[in-house]
Each structure stands twice: as structure tokens, then as C-alpha cells.
Tab-separated table of C-alpha atoms (C1' of nucleotides) in Angstrom:
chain	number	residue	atom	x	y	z
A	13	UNK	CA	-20.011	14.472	22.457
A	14	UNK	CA	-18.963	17.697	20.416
A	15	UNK	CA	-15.866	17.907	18.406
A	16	UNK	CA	-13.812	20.007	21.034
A	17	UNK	CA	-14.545	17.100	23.603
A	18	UNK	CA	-13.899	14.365	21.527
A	19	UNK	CA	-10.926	16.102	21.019
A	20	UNK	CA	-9.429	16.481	24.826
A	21	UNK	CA	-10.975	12.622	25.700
A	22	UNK	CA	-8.053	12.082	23.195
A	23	UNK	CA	-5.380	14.390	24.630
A	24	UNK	CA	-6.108	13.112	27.758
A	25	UNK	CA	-5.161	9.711	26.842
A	26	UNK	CA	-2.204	11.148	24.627
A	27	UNK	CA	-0.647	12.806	27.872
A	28	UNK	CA	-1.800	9.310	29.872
A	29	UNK	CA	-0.050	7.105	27.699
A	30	UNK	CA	3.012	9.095	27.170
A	31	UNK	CA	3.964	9.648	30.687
A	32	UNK	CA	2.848	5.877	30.940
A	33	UNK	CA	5.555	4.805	27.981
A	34	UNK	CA	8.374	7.674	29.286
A	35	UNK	CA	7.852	8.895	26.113
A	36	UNK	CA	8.674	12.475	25.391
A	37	UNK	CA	5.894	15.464	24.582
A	38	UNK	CA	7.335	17.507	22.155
A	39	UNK	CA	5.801	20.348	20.986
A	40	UNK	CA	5.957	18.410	17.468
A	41	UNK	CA	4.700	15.057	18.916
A	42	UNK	CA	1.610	17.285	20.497
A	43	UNK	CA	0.962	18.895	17.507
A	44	UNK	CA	1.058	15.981	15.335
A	45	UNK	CA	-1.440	14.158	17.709
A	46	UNK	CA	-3.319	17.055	17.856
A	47	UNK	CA	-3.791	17.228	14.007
A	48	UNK	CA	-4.480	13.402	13.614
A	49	UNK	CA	-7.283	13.713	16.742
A	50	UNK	CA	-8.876	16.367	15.730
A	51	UNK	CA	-9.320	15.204	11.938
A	52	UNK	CA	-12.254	13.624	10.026
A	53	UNK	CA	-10.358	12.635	7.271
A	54	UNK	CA	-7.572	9.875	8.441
A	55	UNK	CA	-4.164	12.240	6.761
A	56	UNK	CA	-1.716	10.661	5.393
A	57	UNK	CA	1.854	11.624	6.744
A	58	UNK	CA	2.439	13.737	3.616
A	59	UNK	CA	-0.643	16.176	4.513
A	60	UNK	CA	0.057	16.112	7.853
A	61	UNK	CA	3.431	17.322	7.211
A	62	UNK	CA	2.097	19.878	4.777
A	63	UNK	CA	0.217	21.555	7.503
A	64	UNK	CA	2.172	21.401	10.443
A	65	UNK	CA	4.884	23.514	8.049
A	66	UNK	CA	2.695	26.494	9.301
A	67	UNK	CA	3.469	26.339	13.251
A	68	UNK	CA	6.923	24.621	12.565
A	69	UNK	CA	8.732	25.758	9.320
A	70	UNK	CA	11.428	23.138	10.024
A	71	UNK	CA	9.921	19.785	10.793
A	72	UNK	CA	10.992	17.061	8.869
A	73	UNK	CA	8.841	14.587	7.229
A	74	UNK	CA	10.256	11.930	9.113
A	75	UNK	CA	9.167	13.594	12.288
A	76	UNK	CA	6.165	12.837	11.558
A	77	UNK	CA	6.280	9.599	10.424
A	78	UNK	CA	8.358	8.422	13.587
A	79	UNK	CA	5.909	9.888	15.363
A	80	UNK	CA	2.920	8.601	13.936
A	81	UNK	CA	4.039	4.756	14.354
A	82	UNK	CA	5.395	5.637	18.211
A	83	UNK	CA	1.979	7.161	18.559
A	84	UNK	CA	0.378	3.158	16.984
A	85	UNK	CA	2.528	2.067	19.308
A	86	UNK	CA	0.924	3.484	22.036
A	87	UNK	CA	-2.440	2.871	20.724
A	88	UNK	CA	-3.393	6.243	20.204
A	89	UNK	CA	-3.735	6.112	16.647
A	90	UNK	CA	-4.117	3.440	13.913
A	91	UNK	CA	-2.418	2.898	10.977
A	92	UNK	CA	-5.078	2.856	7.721
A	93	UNK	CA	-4.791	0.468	4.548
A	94	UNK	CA	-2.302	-2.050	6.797
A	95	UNK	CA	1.653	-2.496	7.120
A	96	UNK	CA	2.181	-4.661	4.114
A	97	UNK	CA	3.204	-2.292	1.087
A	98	UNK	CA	3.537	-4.444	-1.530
A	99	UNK	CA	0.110	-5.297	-3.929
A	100	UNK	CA	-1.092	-8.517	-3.227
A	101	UNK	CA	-3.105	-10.177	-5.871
A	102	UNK	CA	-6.465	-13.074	-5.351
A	103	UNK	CA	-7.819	-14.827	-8.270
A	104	UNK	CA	-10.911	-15.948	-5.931
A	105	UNK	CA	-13.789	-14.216	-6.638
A	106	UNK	CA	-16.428	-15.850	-4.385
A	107	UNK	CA	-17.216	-14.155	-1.570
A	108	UNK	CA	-15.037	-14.725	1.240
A	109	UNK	CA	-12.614	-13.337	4.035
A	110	UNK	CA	-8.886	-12.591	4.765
A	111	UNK	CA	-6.958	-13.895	7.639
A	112	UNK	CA	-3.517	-10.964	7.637
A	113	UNK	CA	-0.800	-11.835	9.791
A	114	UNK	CA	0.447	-8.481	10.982
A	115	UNK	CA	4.319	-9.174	11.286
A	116	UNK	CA	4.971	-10.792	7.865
A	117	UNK	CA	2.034	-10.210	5.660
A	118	UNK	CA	0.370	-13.290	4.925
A	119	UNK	CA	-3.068	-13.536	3.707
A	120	UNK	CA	-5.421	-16.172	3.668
A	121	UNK	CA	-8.692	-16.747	2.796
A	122	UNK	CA	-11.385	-18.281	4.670
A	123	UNK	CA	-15.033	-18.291	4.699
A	124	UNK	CA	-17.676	-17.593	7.212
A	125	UNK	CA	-21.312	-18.099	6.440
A	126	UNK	CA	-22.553	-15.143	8.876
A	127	UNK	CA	-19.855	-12.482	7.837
A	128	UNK	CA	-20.503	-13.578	3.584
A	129	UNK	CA	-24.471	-12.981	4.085
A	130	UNK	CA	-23.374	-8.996	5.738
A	131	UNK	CA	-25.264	-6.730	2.951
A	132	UNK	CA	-24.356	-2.889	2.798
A	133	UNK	CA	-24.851	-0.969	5.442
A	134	UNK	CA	-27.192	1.714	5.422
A	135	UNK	CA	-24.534	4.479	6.853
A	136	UNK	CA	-22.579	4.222	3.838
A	137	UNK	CA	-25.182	5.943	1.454
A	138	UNK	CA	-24.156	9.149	3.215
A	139	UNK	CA	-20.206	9.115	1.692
A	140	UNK	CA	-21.533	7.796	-1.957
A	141	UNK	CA	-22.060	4.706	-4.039
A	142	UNK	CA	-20.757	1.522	-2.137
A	143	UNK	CA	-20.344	-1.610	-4.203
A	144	UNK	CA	-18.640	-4.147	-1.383
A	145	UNK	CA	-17.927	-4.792	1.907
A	146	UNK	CA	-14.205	-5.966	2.910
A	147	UNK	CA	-14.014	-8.117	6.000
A	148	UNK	CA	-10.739	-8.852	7.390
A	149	UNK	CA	-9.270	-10.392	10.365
A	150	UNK	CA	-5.955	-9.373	11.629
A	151	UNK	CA	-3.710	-11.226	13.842
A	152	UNK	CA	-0.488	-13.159	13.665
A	153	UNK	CA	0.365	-16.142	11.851
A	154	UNK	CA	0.877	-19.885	13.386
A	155	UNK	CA	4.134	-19.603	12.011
A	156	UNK	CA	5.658	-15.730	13.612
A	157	UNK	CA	4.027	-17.120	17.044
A	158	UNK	CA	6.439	-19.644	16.917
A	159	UNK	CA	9.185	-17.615	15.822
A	160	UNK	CA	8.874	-15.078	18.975
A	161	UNK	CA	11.426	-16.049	21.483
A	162	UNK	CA	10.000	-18.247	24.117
A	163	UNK	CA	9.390	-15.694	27.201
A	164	UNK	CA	8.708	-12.432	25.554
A	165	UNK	CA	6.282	-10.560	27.027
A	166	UNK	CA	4.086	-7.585	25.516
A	167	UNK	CA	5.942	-4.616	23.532
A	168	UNK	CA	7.677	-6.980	21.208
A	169	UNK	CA	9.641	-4.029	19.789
A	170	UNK	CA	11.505	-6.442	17.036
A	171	UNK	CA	11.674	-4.472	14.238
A	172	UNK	CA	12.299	-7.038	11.127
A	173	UNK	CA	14.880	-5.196	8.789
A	174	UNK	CA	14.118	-7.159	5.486
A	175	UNK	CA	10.347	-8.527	4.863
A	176	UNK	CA	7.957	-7.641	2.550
A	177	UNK	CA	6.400	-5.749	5.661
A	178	UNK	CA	6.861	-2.765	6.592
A	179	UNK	CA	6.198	-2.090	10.180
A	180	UNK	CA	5.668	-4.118	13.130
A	181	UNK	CA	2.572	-4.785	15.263
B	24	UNK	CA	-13.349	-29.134	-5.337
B	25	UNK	CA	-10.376	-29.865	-5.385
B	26	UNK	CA	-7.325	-27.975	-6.222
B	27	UNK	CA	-7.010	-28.919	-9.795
B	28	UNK	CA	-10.388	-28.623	-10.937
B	29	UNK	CA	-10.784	-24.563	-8.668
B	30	UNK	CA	-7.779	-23.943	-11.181
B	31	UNK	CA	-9.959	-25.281	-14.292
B	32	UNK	CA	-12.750	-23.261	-14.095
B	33	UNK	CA	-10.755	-20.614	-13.349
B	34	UNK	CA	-9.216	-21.208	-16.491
B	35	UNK	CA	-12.419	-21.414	-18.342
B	36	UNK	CA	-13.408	-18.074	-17.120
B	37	UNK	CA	-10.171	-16.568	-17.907
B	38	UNK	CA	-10.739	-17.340	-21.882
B	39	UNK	CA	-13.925	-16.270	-21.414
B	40	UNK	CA	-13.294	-13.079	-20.248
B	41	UNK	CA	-10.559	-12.383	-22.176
B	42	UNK	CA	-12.349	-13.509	-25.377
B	43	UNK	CA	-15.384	-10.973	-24.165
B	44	UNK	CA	-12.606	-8.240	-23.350
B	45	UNK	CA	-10.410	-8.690	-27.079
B	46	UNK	CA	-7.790	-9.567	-25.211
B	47	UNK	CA	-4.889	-10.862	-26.645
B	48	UNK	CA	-3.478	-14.768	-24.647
B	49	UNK	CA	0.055	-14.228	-24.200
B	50	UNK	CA	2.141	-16.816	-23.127
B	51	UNK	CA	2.849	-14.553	-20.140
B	52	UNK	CA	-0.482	-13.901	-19.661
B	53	UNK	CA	-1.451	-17.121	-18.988
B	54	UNK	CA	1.280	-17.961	-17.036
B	55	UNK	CA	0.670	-15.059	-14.688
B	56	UNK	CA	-2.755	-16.325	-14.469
B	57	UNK	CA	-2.060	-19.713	-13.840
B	58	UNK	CA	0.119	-18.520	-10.922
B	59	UNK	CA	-2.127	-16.657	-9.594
B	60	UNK	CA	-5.167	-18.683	-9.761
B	61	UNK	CA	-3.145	-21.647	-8.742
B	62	UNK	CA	-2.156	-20.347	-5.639
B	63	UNK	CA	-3.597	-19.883	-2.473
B	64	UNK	CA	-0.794	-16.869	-0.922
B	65	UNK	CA	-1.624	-13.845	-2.662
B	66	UNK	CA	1.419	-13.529	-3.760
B	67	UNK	CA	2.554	-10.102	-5.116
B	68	UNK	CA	4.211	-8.872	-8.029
B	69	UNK	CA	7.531	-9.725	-6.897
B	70	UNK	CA	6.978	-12.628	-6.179
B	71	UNK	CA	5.269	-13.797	-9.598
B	72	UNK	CA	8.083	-11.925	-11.323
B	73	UNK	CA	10.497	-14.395	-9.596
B	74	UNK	CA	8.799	-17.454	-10.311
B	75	UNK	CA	7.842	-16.873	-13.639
B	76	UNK	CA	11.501	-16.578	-14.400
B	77	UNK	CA	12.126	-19.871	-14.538
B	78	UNK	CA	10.006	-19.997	-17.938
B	79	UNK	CA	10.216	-17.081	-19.247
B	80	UNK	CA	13.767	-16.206	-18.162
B	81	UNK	CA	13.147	-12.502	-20.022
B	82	UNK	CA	9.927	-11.626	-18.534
B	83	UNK	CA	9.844	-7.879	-17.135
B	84	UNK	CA	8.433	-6.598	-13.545
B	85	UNK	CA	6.440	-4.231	-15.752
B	86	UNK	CA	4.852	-6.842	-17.844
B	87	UNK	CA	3.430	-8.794	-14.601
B	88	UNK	CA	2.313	-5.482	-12.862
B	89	UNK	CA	0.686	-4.682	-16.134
B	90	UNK	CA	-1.083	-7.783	-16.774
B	91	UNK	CA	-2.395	-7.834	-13.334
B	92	UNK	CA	-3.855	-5.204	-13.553
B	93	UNK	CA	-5.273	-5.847	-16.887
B	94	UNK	CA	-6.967	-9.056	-15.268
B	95	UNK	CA	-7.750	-6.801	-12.298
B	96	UNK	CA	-9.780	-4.839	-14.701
B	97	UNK	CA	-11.506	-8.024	-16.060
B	98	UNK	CA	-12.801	-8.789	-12.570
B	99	UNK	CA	-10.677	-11.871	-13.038
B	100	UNK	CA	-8.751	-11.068	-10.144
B	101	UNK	CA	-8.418	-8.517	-7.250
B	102	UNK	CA	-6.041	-6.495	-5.773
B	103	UNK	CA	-5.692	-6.621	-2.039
B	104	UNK	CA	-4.660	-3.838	0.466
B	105	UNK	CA	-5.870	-0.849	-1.817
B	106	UNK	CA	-5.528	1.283	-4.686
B	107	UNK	CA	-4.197	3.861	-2.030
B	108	UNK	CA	-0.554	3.994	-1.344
B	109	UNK	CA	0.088	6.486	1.232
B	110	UNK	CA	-0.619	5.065	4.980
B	111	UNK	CA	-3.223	7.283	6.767
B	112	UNK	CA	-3.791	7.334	10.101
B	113	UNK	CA	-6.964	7.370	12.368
B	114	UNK	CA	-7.067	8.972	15.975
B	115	UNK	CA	-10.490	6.933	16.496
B	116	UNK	CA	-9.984	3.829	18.664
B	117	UNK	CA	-13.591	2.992	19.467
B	118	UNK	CA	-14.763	0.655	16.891
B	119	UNK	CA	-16.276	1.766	14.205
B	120	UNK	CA	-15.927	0.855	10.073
B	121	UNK	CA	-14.540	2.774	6.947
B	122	UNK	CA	-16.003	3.659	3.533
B	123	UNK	CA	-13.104	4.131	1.238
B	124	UNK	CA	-13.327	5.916	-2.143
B	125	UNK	CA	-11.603	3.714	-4.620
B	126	UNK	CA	-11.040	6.448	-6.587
B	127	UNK	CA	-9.900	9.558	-4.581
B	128	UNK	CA	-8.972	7.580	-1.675
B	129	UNK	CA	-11.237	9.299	0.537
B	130	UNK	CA	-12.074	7.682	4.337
B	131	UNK	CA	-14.502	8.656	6.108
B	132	UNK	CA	-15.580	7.096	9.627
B	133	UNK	CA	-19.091	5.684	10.250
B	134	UNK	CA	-20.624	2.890	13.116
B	135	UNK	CA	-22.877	0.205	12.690
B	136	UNK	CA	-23.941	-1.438	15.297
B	137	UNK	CA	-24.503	-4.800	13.442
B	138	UNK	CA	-21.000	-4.863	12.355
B	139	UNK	CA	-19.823	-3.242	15.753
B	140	UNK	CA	-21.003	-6.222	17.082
B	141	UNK	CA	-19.311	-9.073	15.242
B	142	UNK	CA	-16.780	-11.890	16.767
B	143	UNK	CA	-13.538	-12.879	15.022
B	144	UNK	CA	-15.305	-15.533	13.366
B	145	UNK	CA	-13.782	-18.788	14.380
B	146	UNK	CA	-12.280	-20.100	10.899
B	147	UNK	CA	-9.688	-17.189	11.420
B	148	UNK	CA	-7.663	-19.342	14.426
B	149	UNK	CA	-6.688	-22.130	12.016
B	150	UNK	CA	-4.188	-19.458	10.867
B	151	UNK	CA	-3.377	-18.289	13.803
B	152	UNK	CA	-4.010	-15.835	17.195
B	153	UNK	CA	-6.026	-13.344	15.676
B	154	UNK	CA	-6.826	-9.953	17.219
B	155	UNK	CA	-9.091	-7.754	15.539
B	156	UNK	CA	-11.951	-7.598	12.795
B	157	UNK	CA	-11.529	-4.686	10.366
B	158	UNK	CA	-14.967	-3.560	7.768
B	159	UNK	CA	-14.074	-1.711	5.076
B	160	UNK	CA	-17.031	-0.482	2.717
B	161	UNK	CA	-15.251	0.407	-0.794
B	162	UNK	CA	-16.973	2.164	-3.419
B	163	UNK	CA	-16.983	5.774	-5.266
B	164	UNK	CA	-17.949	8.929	-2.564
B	165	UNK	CA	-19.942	11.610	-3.637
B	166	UNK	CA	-17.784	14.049	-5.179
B	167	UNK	CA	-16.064	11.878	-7.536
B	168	UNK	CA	-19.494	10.544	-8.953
B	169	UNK	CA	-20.157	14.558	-9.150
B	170	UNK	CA	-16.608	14.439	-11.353
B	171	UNK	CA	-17.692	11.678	-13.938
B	172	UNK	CA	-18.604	13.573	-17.068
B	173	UNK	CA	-22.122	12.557	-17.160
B	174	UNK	CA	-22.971	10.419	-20.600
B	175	UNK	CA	-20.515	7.810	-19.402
B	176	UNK	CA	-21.481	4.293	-19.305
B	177	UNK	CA	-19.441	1.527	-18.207
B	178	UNK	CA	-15.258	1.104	-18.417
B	179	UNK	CA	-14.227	4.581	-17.427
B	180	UNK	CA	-10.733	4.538	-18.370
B	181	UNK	CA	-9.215	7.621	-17.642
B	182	UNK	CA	-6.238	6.769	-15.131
B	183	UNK	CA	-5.908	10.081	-13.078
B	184	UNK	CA	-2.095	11.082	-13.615
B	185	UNK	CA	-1.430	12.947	-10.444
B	186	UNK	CA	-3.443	11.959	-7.186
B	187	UNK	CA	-2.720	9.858	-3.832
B	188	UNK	CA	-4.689	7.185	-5.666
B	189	UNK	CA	-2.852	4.588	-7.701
B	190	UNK	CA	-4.890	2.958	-10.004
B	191	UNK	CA	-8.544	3.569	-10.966
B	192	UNK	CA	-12.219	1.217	-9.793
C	19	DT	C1'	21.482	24.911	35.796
C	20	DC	C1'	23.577	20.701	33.945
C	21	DC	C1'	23.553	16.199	31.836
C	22	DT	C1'	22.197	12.653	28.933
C	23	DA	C1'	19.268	9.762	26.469
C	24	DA	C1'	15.902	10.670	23.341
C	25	DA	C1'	14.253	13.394	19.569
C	26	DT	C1'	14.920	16.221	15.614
C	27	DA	C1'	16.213	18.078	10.777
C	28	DA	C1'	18.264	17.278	6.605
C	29	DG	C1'	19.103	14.720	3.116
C	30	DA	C1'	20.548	10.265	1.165
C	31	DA	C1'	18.937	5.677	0.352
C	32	DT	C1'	15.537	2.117	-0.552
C	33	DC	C1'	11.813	-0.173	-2.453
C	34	DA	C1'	7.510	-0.820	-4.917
C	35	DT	C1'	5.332	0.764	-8.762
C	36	DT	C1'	4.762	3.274	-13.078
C	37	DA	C1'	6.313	5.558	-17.368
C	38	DC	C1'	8.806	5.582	-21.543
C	39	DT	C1'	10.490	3.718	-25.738
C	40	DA	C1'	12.085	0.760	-29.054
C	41	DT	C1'	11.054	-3.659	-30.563
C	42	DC	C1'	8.110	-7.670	-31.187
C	43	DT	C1'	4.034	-10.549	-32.229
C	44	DA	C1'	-0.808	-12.241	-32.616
C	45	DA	C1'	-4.711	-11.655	-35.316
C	46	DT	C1'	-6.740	-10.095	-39.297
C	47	DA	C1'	-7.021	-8.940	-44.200
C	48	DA	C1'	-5.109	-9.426	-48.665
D	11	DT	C1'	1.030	-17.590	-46.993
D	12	DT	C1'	2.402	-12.874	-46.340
D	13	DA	C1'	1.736	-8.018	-45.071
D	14	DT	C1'	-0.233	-4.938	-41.856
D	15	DT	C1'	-1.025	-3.035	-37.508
D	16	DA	C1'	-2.757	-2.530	-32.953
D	17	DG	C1'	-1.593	-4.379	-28.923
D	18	DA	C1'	2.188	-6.503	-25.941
D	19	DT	C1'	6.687	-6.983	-24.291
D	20	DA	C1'	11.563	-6.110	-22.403
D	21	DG	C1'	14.597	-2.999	-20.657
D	22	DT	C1'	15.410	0.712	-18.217
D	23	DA	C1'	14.627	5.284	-16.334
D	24	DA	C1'	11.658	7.847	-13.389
D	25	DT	C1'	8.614	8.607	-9.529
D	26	DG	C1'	6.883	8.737	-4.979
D	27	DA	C1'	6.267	7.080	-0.385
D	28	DT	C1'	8.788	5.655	3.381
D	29	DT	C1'	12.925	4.669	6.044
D	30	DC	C1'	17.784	5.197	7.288
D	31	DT	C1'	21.944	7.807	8.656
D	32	DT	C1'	24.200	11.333	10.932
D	33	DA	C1'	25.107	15.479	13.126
D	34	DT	C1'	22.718	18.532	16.151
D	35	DT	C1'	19.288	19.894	19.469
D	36	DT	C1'	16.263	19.370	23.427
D	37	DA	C1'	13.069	17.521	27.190
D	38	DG	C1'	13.112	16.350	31.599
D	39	DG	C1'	15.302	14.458	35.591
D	40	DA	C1'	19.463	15.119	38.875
DNA sequence: TCCTAAATAAGAATCATTACTATCTAATAA
DNA sequence: TTATTAGATAGTAATGATTCTTATTTAGGA
């Protein structure tokens, strides 16, 4: 698949989803998907904001920052590093795995036999000098499972004001 | 092991590897430590700050970041999420894994099918409903080993003052 | 075309982290 | 034991990314 079609796969399933969520396409919405799509290199909302400047001298940097969590809401994108801002710290240095609960940021570690033997693998040579392989498994915690009221469904659009997270889902 | 004796030869290694490094014990040094390699939450700066107040009611926010990452350098402990502040975002929803620069913060996309093809391993749902398995490869891409004034050997301490990138290795 | 809820721009506010600076102290030498 | 000094600390200001608030604008259906 060349660029340009990876490209409209993706628009196609931005217009999809929108019309599917009633959510609005703005011209700033479709150019800020349009950016993130056709990108290599994962922007950050900062660079992103930079370079839409061009086509729209006025767009605020919130714009895109609403934008880009309505558009992980839908799916269409994902969020890199994870939700949790603050530094965490982990005094074990075996080899072993994270369990991150996605609504309040807890981390624990566990350890699995198959995913501690996983060596390098070869397709990172091409991006430089690896030294170790992160395995993480995200989810949500015993504990925020319990705390979601008894019949929610999907889209659990709770947005917890105070927590050391920073974003939902 | 148990709990208590995890903690002890984390100790052990701790005046070891301080010894090796010249570093001085503090009192708040090893209490940050202690915390740390007591506990099994990750817990953050904040959180250590607060806790440690109790016996060292003085104790400043800067002093615990600093020490961490003074033990961070040591290999005594690790920082989790990333050096990386800024959230990026990724437009790529078919699985795939990341290499990460630790330096520059780079990201660049590559798919393995090995790793495409792992389960949520099944110690992860003693913690809770887990949903997805992220593979991060961390190391140092291309250009920045291009950067490194060549004649370096180990400990490169220069602590980039303006970049997107936090903190160094 | 009109209406209205949703989206935007602008800028203030927040929060985690780092920088700065004036002490302070542990480790060494005298 | 005391003096010296590099390394550490507390306190606080600064920074930078992200979010919030509010007044205004607009997409999209009636």
C-alpha cells in the first residue's frame, strides 16, 4: 500500500467514524487528522500546531489538543508515551512487565516467562542502537472496575477532574 | 523472597553502587531509596515527597526529583513512562511496535510479526481487565549516535538544555 | 436562510518538573 | 580534632506542556 493510500484508508474511516459519533468535520478537525495520518513521525500537539499555523493563522493550540483526544476517542488515533504525566519511579531491575491501569495510573509489575525471554528484534537495527525492550499491558484496574457505576455501558465519558491522570480511556 | 529480604539486597546494591559511583549517603538519600525499593506502586515524586515528610519534615520536591534521578543514573532504579514529556500521537491502528530514541525522543513505527503475535499474558488479569499489549524498543536512533563527539566512552553527561526530551539515557 | 448545540480562539490557570542560589555538610587532609 | 571544599540540600522562582474559562463563531439540520 503506498503512502497516498494508506492515507485515504484513514480518511475514510475519519469521515466513517465521525458521522458515526455526530461529531463535527471542521476544516481544522480534517486538517489535524490529515497531518497526524499522513505522518511518520507520531507529532506531538506542539508541532502539529506549528504547522497547521500555515493553512490556519488563527488556530489555537487547544484546538488541537481537543481534537486530538476526540479523535482517541474515536479510535482514530492513539495517544503515545500514555495518560499518566507524572514520573513514576521502579527500584526492580530484573526483567519483568507492567500491568497500567488506564483511568488512574497504577502500575504493577508482573512477570511472564515467554514475554522476559523476547530478545531484540531485528527491525529495530534500521532506527539505531536498541538496548531494551518495554512490554506493557494496559487495561483497567480491579479497583476503577468496581468504581464504574453498575450499568454503564461503552463511551464511559467520565472525565476525573483531580488524579494523577490525565485523560481518560 | 520475601519482602524484607528483596529490600536487603536492594540495599546492598545501593552501597555498592553508590560506593562505585563516589556518591555521597545522605540521610535523604537513603530514605528515598528505601521508599522506593520498599514499595511495590511506583510511586512518583509527589508522592515520595509527601511521605518522606514525616521524617524529614524540610525535605524539598527538588531534592527527591534530583536524587532519583541520580539513582536513575546508577541503574539503581528506573524511570517509567519516558524521558519524553510531550504526548504524541499515532494515526496507525494496526498493530505494530515503537523504537523510541531516549535521547531525541524520536518514534518511529516498525512490525514484527513475533511480537504482533503475542497474547496479554495471563499474569496481567490478577490486576485487572486488561486490553492491550504495547512493545516499546528504547535505545539511541541513528542521528544522535552521529551527534556523540566521537572519543567518548561511557557516562555522557551533557544534559541537552533545550529539546522535547527531558532528561538524558 | 435560520437556529442552536458544538466548536473555536485567546489567554489565563494549573501542574509537574527543572533551574537558581544561598546555605549546609560529609569526607578528606592537615 | 579542625579546616577545607566539593557535593548536597532547602527554598523558591521559572519553565513548559496541557487544560480550563469565556466570549464568539460555525457546521449542519430544520
Amino acid at each position: 500500500m503506498t503512502k497516498r493510500e494508506t492515507l485515504n484508508v484513514r480518511l475514510e474511516r475519519f469521515y466513517a467514524e465521525a458521522r458515526k459519533a455526530g461529531l463535527r468535520i471542521t476544516p481544522q478537525r480534517l486538517a489535524i487528522f490529515k497531518l497526524v495520518a499522513g505522518s511518520v513521525s507520531h507529532p506531538g500537539a506542539e508541532e502539529i500546531h506549528r504547522q497547521l499555523r500555515r493553512s490556519f493563522p488563527m488556530i489555537s493550540l487547544d484546538t488541537v489538543y481537543r481534537t486530538l483526544w476526540k479523535l482517541a476517542d474515536l479510535g482514530l488515533v492513539s495517544a503515545l508515551g500514555q495518560e499518566r504525566i507524572q514520573l513514576r519511579f521502579d527500584a526492580n531491575q530484573n526483567r519483568h512487565q507492567h500491568f497500567t491501569c488506564k483511568r488512574c495510573g497504577l502500575i504493577r509489575d508482573f512477570t511472564n516467562a515467554r514475554l522476559s525471554a523476547l530478545g531484540i528484534p531485528s527491525e529495530a537495527a534500521q532506527f539505531g542502537q536498541a538496548e531494551d525492550l518495554r512490554v506493557e499491558v494496559r487495561g483497567v484496574c480491579s479497583a476503577c472496575l468496581r468504581k464504574k457505576a453498575p450499568g454503564e455501558g461503552k463511551n464511559n465519558n467520565s472525565k476525573p477532574k483531580t488524579s494523577s491522570i490525565r485523560r481518560r480511556t
